[in-house]
Coordinates of C-alpha atoms and ligand atoms in Angstrom, one line a residue:
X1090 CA -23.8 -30.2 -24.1
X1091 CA -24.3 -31.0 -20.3
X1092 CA -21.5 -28.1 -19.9
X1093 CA -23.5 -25.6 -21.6
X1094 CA -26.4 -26.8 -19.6
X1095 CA -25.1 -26.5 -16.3
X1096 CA -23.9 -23.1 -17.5
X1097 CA -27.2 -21.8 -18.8
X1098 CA -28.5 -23.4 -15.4
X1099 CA -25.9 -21.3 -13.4
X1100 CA -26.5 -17.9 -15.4
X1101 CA -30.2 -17.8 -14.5
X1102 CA -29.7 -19.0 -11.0
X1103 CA -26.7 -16.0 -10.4
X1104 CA -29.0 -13.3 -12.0
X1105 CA -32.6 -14.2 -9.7
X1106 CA -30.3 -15.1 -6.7
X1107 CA -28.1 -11.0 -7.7
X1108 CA -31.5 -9.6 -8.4
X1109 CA -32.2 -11.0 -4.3
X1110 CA -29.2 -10.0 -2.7
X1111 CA -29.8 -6.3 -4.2
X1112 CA -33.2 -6.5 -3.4
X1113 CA -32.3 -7.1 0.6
X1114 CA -29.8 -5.0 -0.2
X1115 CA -31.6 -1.7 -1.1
X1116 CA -34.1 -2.8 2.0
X1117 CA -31.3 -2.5 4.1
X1118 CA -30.2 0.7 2.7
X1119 CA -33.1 2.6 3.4
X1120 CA -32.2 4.1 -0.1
X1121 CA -28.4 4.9 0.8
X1122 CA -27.7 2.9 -2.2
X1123 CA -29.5 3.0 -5.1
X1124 CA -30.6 -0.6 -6.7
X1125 CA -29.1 0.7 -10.1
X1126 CA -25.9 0.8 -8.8
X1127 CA -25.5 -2.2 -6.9
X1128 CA -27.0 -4.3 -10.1
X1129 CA -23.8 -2.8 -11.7
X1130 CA -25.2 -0.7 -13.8
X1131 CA -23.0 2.3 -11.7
X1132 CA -20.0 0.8 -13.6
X1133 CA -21.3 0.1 -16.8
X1134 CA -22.2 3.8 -17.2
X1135 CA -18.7 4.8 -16.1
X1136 CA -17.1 2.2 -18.6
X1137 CA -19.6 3.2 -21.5
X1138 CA -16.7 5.3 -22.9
X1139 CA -15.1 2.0 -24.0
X1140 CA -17.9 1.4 -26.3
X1141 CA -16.6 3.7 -28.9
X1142 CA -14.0 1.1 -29.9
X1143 CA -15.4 -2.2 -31.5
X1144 CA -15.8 -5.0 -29.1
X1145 CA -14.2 -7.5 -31.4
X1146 CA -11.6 -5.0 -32.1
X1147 CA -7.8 -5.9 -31.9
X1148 CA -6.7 -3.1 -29.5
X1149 CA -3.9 -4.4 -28.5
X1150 CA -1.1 -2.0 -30.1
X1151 CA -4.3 1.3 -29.9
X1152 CA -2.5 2.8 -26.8
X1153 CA -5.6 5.5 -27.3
X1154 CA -8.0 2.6 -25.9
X1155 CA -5.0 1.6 -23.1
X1156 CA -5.0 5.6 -22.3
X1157 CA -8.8 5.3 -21.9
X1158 CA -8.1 2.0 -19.6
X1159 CA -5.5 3.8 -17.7
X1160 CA -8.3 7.1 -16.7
X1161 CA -9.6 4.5 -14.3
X1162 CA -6.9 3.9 -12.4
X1163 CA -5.8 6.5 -9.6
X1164 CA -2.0 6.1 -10.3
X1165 CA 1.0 8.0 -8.3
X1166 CA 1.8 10.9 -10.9
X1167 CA 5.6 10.9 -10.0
X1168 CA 6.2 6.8 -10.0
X1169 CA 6.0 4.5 -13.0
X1170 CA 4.5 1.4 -11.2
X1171 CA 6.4 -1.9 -12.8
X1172 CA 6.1 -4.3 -10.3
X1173 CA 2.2 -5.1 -11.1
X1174 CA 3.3 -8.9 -10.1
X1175 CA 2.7 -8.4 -6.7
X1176 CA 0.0 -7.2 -6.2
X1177 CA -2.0 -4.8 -8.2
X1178 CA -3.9 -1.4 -8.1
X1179 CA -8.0 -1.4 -8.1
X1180 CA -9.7 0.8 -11.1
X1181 CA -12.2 3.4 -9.8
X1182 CA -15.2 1.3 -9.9
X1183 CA -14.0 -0.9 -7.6
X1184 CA -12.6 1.4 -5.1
X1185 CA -15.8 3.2 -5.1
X1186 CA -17.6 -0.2 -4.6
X1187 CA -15.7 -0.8 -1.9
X1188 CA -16.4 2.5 0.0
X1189 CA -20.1 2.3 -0.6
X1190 CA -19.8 -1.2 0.7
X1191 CA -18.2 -0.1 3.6
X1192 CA -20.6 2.8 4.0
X1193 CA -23.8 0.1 4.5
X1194 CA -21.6 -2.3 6.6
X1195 CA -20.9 0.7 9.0
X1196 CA -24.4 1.4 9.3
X1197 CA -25.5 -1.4 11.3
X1198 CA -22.0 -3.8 11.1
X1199 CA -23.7 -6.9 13.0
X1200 CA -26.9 -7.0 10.4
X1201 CA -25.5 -5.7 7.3
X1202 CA -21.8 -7.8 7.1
X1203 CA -24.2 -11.1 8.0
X1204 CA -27.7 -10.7 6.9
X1205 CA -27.1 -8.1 3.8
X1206 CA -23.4 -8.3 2.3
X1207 CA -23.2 -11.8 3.2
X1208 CA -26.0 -12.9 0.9
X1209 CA -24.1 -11.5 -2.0
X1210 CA -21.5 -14.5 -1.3
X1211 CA -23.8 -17.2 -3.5
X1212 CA -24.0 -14.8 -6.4
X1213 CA -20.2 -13.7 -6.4
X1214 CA -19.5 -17.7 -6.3
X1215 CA -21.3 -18.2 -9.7
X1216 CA -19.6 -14.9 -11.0
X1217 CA -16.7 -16.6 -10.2
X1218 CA -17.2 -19.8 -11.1
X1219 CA -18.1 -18.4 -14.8
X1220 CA -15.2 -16.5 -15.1
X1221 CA -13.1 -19.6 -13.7
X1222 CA -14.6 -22.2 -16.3
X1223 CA -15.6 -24.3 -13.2
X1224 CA -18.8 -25.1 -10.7
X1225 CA -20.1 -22.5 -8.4
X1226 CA -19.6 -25.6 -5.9
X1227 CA -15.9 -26.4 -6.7
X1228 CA -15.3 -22.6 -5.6
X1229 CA -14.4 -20.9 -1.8
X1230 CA -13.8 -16.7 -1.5
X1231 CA -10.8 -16.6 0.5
X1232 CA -8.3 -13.7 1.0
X1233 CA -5.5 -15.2 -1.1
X1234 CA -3.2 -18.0 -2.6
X1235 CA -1.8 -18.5 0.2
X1236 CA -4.4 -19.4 2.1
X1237 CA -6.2 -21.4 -0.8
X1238 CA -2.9 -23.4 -1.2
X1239 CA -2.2 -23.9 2.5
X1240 CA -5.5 -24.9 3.2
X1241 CA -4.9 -27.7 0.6
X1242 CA -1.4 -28.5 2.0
X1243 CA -2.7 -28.7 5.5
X1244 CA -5.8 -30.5 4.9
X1245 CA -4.9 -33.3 3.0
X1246 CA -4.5 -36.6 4.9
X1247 CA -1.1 -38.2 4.2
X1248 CA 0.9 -40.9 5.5
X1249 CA 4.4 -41.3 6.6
X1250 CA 6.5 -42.1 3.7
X1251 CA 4.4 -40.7 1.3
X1252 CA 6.0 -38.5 -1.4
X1253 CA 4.9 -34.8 -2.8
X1254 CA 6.4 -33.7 -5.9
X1255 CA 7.0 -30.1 -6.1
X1256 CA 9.8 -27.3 -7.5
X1257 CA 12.5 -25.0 -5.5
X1258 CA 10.7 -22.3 -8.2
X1259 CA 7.8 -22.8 -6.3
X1260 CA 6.6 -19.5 -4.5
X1261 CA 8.0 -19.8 -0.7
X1262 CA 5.3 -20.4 1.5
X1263 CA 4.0 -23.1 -0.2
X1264 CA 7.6 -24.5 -0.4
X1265 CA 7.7 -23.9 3.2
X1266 CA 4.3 -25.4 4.1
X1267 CA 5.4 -28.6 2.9
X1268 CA 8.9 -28.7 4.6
X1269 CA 6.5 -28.1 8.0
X1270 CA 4.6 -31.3 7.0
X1271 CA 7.8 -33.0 6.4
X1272 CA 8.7 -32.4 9.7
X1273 CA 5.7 -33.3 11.8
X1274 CA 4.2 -36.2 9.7
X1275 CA 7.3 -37.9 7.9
X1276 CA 5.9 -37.4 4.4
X1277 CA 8.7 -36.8 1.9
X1278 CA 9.6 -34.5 -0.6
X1279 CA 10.9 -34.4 -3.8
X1280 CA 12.3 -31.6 -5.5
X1281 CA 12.1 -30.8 -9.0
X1282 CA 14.8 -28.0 -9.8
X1283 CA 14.0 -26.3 -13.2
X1284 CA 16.5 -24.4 -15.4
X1285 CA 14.6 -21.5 -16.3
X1286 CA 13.8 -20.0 -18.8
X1287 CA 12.9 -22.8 -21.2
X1288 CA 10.8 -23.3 -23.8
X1289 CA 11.3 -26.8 -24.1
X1290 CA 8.2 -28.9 -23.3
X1291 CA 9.8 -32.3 -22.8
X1292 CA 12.5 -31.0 -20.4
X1293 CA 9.7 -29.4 -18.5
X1294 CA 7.8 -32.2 -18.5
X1295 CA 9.9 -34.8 -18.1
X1296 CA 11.2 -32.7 -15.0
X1297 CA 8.1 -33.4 -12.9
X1298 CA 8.0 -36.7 -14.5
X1299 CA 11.4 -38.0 -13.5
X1300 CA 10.5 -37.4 -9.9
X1301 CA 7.2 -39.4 -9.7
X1302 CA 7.5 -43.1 -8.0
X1303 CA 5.3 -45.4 -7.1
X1304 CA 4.5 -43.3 -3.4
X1305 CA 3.9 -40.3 -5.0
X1306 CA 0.8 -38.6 -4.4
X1307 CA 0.9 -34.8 -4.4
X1308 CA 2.2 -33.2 -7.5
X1309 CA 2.4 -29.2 -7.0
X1310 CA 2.6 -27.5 -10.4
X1311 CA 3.1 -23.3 -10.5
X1312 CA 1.3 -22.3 -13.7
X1313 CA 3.2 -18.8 -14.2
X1314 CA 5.9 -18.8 -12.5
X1315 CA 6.5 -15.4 -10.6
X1316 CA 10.6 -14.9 -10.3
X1317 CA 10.6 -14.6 -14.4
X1318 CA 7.5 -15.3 -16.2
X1319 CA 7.9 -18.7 -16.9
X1320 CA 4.4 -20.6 -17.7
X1321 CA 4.9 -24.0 -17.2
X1322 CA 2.9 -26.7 -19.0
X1323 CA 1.1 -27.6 -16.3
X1324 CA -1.9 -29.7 -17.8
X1325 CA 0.5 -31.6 -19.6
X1326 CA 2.3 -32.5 -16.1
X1327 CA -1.4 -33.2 -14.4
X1328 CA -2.0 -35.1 -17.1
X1329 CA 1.1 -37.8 -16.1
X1330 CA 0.7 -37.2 -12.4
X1331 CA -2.7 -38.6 -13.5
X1332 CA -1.9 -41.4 -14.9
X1333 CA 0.3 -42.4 -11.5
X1334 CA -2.6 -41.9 -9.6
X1335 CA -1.7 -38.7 -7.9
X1336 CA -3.7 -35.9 -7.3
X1337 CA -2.4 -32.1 -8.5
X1338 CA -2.2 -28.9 -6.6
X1339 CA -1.9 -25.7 -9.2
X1340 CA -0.9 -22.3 -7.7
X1341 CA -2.7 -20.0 -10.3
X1342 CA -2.1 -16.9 -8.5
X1343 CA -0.8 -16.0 -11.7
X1344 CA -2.0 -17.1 -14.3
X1345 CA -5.7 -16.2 -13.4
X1346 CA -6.6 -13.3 -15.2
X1347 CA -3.2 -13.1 -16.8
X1348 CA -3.9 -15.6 -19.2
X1349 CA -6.9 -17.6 -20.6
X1350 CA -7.5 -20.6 -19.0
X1351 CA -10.4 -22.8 -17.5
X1352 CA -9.8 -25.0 -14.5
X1353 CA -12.4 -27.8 -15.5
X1354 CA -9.6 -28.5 -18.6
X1355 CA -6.1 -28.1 -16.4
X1356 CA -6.8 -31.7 -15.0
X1357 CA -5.8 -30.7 -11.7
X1358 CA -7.7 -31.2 -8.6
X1359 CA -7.1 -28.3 -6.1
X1360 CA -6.0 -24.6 -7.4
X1361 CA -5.5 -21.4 -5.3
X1362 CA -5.8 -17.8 -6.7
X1363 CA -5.1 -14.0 -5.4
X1364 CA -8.0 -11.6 -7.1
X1365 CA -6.1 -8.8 -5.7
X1366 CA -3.0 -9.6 -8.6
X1367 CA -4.3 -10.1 -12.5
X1368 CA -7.8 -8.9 -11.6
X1369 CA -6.9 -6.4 -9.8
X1370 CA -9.6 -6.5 -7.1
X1371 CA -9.2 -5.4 -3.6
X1372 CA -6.4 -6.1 -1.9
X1373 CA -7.2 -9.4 0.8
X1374 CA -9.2 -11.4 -2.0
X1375 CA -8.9 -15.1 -3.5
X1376 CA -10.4 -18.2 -3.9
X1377 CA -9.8 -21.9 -3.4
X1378 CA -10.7 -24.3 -6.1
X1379 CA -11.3 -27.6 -5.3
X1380 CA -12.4 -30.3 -7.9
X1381 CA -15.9 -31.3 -6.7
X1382 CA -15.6 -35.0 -5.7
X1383 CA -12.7 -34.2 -3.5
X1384 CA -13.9 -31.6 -1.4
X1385 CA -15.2 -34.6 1.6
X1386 CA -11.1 -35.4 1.9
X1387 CA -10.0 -32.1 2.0
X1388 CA -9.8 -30.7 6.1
X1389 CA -10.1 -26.9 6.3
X1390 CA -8.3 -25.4 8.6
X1391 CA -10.4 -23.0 10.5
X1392 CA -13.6 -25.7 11.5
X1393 CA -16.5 -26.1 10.2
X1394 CA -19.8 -27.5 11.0
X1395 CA -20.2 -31.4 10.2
X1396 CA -23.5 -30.9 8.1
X1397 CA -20.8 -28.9 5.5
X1398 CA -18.8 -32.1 5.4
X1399 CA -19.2 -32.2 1.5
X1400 CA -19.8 -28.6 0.8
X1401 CA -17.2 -25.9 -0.5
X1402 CA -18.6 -23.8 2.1
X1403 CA -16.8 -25.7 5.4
X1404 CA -13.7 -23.8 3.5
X1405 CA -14.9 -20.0 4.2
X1406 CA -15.4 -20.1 7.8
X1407 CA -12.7 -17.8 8.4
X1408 CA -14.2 -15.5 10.8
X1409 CA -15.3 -12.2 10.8
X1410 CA -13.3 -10.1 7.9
X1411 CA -14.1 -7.7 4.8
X1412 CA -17.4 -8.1 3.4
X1413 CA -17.1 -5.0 1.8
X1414 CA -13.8 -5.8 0.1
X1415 CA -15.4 -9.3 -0.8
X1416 CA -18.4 -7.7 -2.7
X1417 CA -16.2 -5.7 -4.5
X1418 CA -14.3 -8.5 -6.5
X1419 CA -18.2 -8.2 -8.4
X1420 CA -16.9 -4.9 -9.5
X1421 CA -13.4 -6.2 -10.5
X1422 CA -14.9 -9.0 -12.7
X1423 CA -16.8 -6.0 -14.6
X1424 CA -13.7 -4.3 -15.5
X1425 CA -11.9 -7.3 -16.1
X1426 CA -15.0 -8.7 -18.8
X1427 CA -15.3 -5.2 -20.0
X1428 CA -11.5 -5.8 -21.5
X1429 CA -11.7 -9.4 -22.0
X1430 CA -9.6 -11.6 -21.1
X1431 CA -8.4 -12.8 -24.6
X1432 CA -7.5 -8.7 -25.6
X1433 CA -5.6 -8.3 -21.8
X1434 CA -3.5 -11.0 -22.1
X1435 CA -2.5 -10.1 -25.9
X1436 CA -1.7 -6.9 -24.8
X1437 CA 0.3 -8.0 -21.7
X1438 CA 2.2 -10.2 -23.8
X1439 CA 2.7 -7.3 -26.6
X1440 CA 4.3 -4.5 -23.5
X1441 CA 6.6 -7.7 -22.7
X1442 CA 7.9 -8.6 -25.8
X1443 CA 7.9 -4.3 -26.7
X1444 CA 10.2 -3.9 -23.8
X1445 CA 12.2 -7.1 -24.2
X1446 CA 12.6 -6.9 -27.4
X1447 CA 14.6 -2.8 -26.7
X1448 CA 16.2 -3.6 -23.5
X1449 CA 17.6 -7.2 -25.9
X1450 CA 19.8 -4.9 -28.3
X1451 CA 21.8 -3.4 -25.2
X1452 CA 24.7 -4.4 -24.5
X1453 CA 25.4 -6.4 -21.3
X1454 CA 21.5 -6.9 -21.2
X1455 CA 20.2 -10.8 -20.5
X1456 CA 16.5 -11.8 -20.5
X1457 CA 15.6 -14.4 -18.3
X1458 CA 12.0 -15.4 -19.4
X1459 CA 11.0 -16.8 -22.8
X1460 CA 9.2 -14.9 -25.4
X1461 CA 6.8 -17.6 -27.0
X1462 CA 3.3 -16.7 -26.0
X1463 CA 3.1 -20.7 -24.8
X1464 CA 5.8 -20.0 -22.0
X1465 CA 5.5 -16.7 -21.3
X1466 CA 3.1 -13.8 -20.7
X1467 CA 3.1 -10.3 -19.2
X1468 CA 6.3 -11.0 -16.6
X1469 CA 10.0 -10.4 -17.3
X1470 CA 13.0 -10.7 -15.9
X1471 CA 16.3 -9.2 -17.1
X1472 CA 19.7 -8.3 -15.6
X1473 CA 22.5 -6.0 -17.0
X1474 CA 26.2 -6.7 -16.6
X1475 CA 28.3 -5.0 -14.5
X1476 CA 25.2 -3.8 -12.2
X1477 CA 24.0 -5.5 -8.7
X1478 CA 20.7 -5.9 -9.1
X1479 CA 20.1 -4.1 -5.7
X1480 CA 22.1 -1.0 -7.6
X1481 CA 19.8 -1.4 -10.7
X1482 CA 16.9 -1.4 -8.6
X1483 CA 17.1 1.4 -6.8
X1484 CA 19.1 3.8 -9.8
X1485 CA 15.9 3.2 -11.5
X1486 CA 13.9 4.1 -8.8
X1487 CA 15.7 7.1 -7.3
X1488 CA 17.1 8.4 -10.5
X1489 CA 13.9 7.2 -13.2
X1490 CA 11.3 6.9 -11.0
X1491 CA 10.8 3.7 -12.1
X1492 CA 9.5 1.1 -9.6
X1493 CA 10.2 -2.5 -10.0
X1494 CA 11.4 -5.4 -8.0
X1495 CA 14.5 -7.8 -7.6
X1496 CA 14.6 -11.5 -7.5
X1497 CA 16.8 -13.3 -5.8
X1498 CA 16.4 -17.0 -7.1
X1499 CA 19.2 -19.5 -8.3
X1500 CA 20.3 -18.2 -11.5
X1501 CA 16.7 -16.6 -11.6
X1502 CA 18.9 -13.3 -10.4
X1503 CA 17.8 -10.0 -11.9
X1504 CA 15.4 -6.7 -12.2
X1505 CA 11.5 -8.6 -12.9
X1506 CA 9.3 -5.8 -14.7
X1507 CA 5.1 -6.5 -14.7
X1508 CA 3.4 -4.4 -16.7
X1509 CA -0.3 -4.1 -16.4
X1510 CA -3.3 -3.3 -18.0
X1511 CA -2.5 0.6 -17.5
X1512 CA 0.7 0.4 -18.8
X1513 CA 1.6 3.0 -22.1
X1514 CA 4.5 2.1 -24.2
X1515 CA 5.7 5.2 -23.5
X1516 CA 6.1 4.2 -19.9
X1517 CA 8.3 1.6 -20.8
X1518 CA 10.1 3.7 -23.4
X1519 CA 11.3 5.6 -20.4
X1520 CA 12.6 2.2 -19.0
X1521 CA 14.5 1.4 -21.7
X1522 CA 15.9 5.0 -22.5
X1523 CA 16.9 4.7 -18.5
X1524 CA 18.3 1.3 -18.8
X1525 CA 20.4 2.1 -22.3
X1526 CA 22.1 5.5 -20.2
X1527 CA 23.4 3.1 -17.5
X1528 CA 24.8 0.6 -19.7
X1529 CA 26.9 3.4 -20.9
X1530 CA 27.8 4.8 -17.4
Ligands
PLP182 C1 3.4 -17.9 -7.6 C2 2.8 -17.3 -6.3 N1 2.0 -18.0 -5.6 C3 1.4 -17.6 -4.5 C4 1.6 -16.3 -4.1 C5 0.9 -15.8 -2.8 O1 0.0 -14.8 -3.1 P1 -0.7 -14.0 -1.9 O2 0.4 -13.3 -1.2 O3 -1.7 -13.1 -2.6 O4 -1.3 -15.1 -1.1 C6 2.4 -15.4 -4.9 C7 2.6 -14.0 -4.5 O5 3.3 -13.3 -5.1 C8 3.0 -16.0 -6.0 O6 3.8 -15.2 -6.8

């Protein structure tokens, strides 16, 4: 009940604080903008041809609604994009959001980026919040994962000795921000190695678990796993680093937006996401998530004043940047509800399993990623015999047009394919018609 209060609390304060910042907004403007658009209504008319299929519909195999999805997305004709991993293209709304951004920024930068744009940051934060499952005050707009996680990694205060738990399937800079804290401050590490793909709970589990001791304090946990897909059961893991008294770090760069989740359930104290991946926002655009009692501990790294000691805010001075960018993740999260996140993930995880399930009856064809819906979601990873990946890669680039990437990982060795929201079947028909001919070559 206190959720839902805080909630109904947050809604009202994010629409009067929206209905200010378009207010100053349109001020500022002199008209250049009109309020209507900037209250989002710009998009909604655009998106309005959705409404003709039932918003409690199951769309997920309708590849007429997808087609409809995929006319707001400025795509390369010539090039099927598969590598959506990455990062990922921005529909129309939010491109055009981020040019009419732009356009009132240029008009007077030093006013509008800090006295106009600015003031939209309190509004996004609840937007964000909402979509996150979290508080507005448990949330800092960054420019990516990286620089949520690192800012965690670098701003924790640890001692000589002590240990962090984390994986070698870990994405690499975070991996390598905590072999630089190895080296100047003693701490140790200890490496979990998974054998991937599994969709065994208890190994998984028990991975993490069999490298806690008594010093541990830091558990790092990936929730989707980007070599192959791989979604880890990472509240279950936060819940035993819990009860050892150590605090987790979950890199949900993808797994937000890719799958439904709320962070106020993951158990986990410090999260960092990319907007410009699953959500598909401008490129340059995250968030840090830090669990409200432990902001105070938590350093940032570029300064802040003393007076924002305790508040989320000491985490966004980052200097001057994109405002325009940063006002257009609003725009992002309007596409992103108009789909909903329970009917993109379903679909996601329908184009991975169409695929895998083709490419499985080829010969010399090996899937690396699980097919459960519990361990795996829109990501794949696959590898056919006789074929260096490097090869595979580019014949079904220069020869399919087909645009994927390699990985390079332990046995995680292969061809990864990341569908996204504008992706037909027939686009991945074409991969496995491709795929079949150079089996047989
Ligand atoms: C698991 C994981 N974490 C973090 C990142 C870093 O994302 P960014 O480059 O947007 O900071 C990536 C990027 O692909 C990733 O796959």
């Amino acid at each position: 009940m206190a959720f839902f209060c805080i909630f109904i609390y947050m809604k009202t304060e994010f629409l009067l604080s929206r209905r200010n910042f378009i207010n100053s907004l349109s001020i500022a403007t002199g008209g250049l903008l009109t309020p209507a658009f900037l209250n989002d209504i710009y998009s909604e008319d655009e998106l309005q041809i959705l409404e003709e299929f039932g918003a409690t519909e199951d769309l997920t195999k309708n590849e007429a609604y997808w087609k409809k999805i995929k006319s707001f997305f400025e795509l390369d004709q010539e090039i099927i994009n598969l590598n959506n991993g990455g990062v990922a293209p921005s529909p129309s709304p939010v491109m055009e959001a981020v040019i009419k951004y732009n356009q009132i920024a240029n008009k007077i930068p030093s006013y509008n980026l800090y006295r106009v744009l600015n003031k939209g940051r309190e509004p996004l934060r609840f937007k964000l919040a909402e979509l996150a499952g979290c508080l507005p005050e448990e949330i800092a707009i960054n420019r990516n994962a990286t620089e949520a996680l690192e800012t965690v990694i670098f701003g924790l205060s640890l001692n000589k000795g002590d240990e962090v738990v984390l994986s070698r399937q870990d994405y690499q800079s975070m991996q390598n921000a905590w072999k630089q804290r190895e080296k100047r401050d003693g701490i140790v590490l200890k490496w979990v190695d998974l054998n991937l793909p599994s969709e065994d709970k208890s190994y998984l589990i028990n991975a993490y678990k069999n490298a806690f001791t008594n010093k541990t304090k830091i558990v790092q946990i990936t929730h989707l796993i980007n070599w192959n897909g791989q979604i880890l059961p990472a509240k279950e893991i936060a819940v035993e680093a819990k009860k050892i008294g150590a605090e987790v770090i979950l890199d949900a760069a993808h797994s937000f937006a890719q799958i439904p989740f709320s962070f106020s359930e993951m158990n986990i104290d410090y999260a960092g996401v990319s907007l410009h991946k699953w959500l598909s926002a401008p490129f340059g655009t995250g968030f840090l998530y830090i669990e409200k009692d432990k902001i105070k501990k938590v350093y940032p790294l570029f300064a802040a004043p003393d007076d924002e000691e305790d508040k989320i805010t000491k985490f966004e001075h980052l200097g001057t940047r994109s405002f325009a960018i940063e006002q257009a993740i609003n725009e992002a999260i309007d596409f992103h509800l108009k789909i909903g996140i329970e009917r993109k993930s379903a679909r996601l995880f329908y184009l991975k399993n169409y695929w895998v399930k083709k490419l499985s009856k080829i010969q010399g064809v090996k899937i690396l990623t699980p097919n459960s819906k519990e361990f795996s979601a829109g990501i794949a990873l696959f590898t056919l015999e006789g074929f260096e990946h490097a090869t595979l890669l580019n014949k079904l680039y220069l020869k399919y047009h087909i645009h994927a990437t390699m990985i390079n990982l332990g046995n995680l060795q292969g061809v990864r394919i990341s569908p996204n929201v504008y992706t037909l079947k027939k686009d991945l028909d074409l991969l496995v018609d491709a795929v079949k001919e150079l089996s047989k070559a």
